C-alpha angles and dihedrals in degrees: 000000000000122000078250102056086039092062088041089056091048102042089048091052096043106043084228121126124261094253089057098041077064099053091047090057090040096052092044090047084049092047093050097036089054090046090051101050089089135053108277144095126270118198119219099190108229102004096051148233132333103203121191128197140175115238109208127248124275140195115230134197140216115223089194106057094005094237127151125229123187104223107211116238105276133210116247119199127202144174133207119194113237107236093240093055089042090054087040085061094034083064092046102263094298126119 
């Protein structure tokens, strides 16, 4: 699904127009960006958890030249499915 048929969706399901139906999923991408941005765990009720994590930084090296490079701490990102959503998918979507 595209960010346009996604605001479609939304603003069909809603009876909002299409320019609010945007700042509702702005507004909702800035809240959990800013949530994840540090490590924590967001619950998504139903679907499941995005978990985020800093991984710690790390000198490389470069086999080629020899030269060292500090890599900065970086942001990991990952999602657990929730068990109702994976038995949902195990009967074929249907309820």
């Amino acid at each position: 699904m595209t960010h346009d048929e996604m605001i479609t969706t939304l603003s069909s399901r809603l009876g909002w127009p299409e320019a609010k139906a945007n700042e509702l999923l702005k507004a909702a991408t800035e809240v959990i960006g800013d949530h994840l941005s540090e490590p924590g765990t967001l619950s998504l009720p139903l679907l499941g958890e995005l978990i985020s994590r800093k991984k710690r930084e790390y000198i490389s090296l470069d086999p080629a030249t020899g030269a060292r490079y500090l890599m900065p701490p970086a942001t990991e990102l990952n999602f657990r499915v929730a068990p109702q959503f994976r038995e949902l998918f195990a009967k074929g979507g249907h309820n």
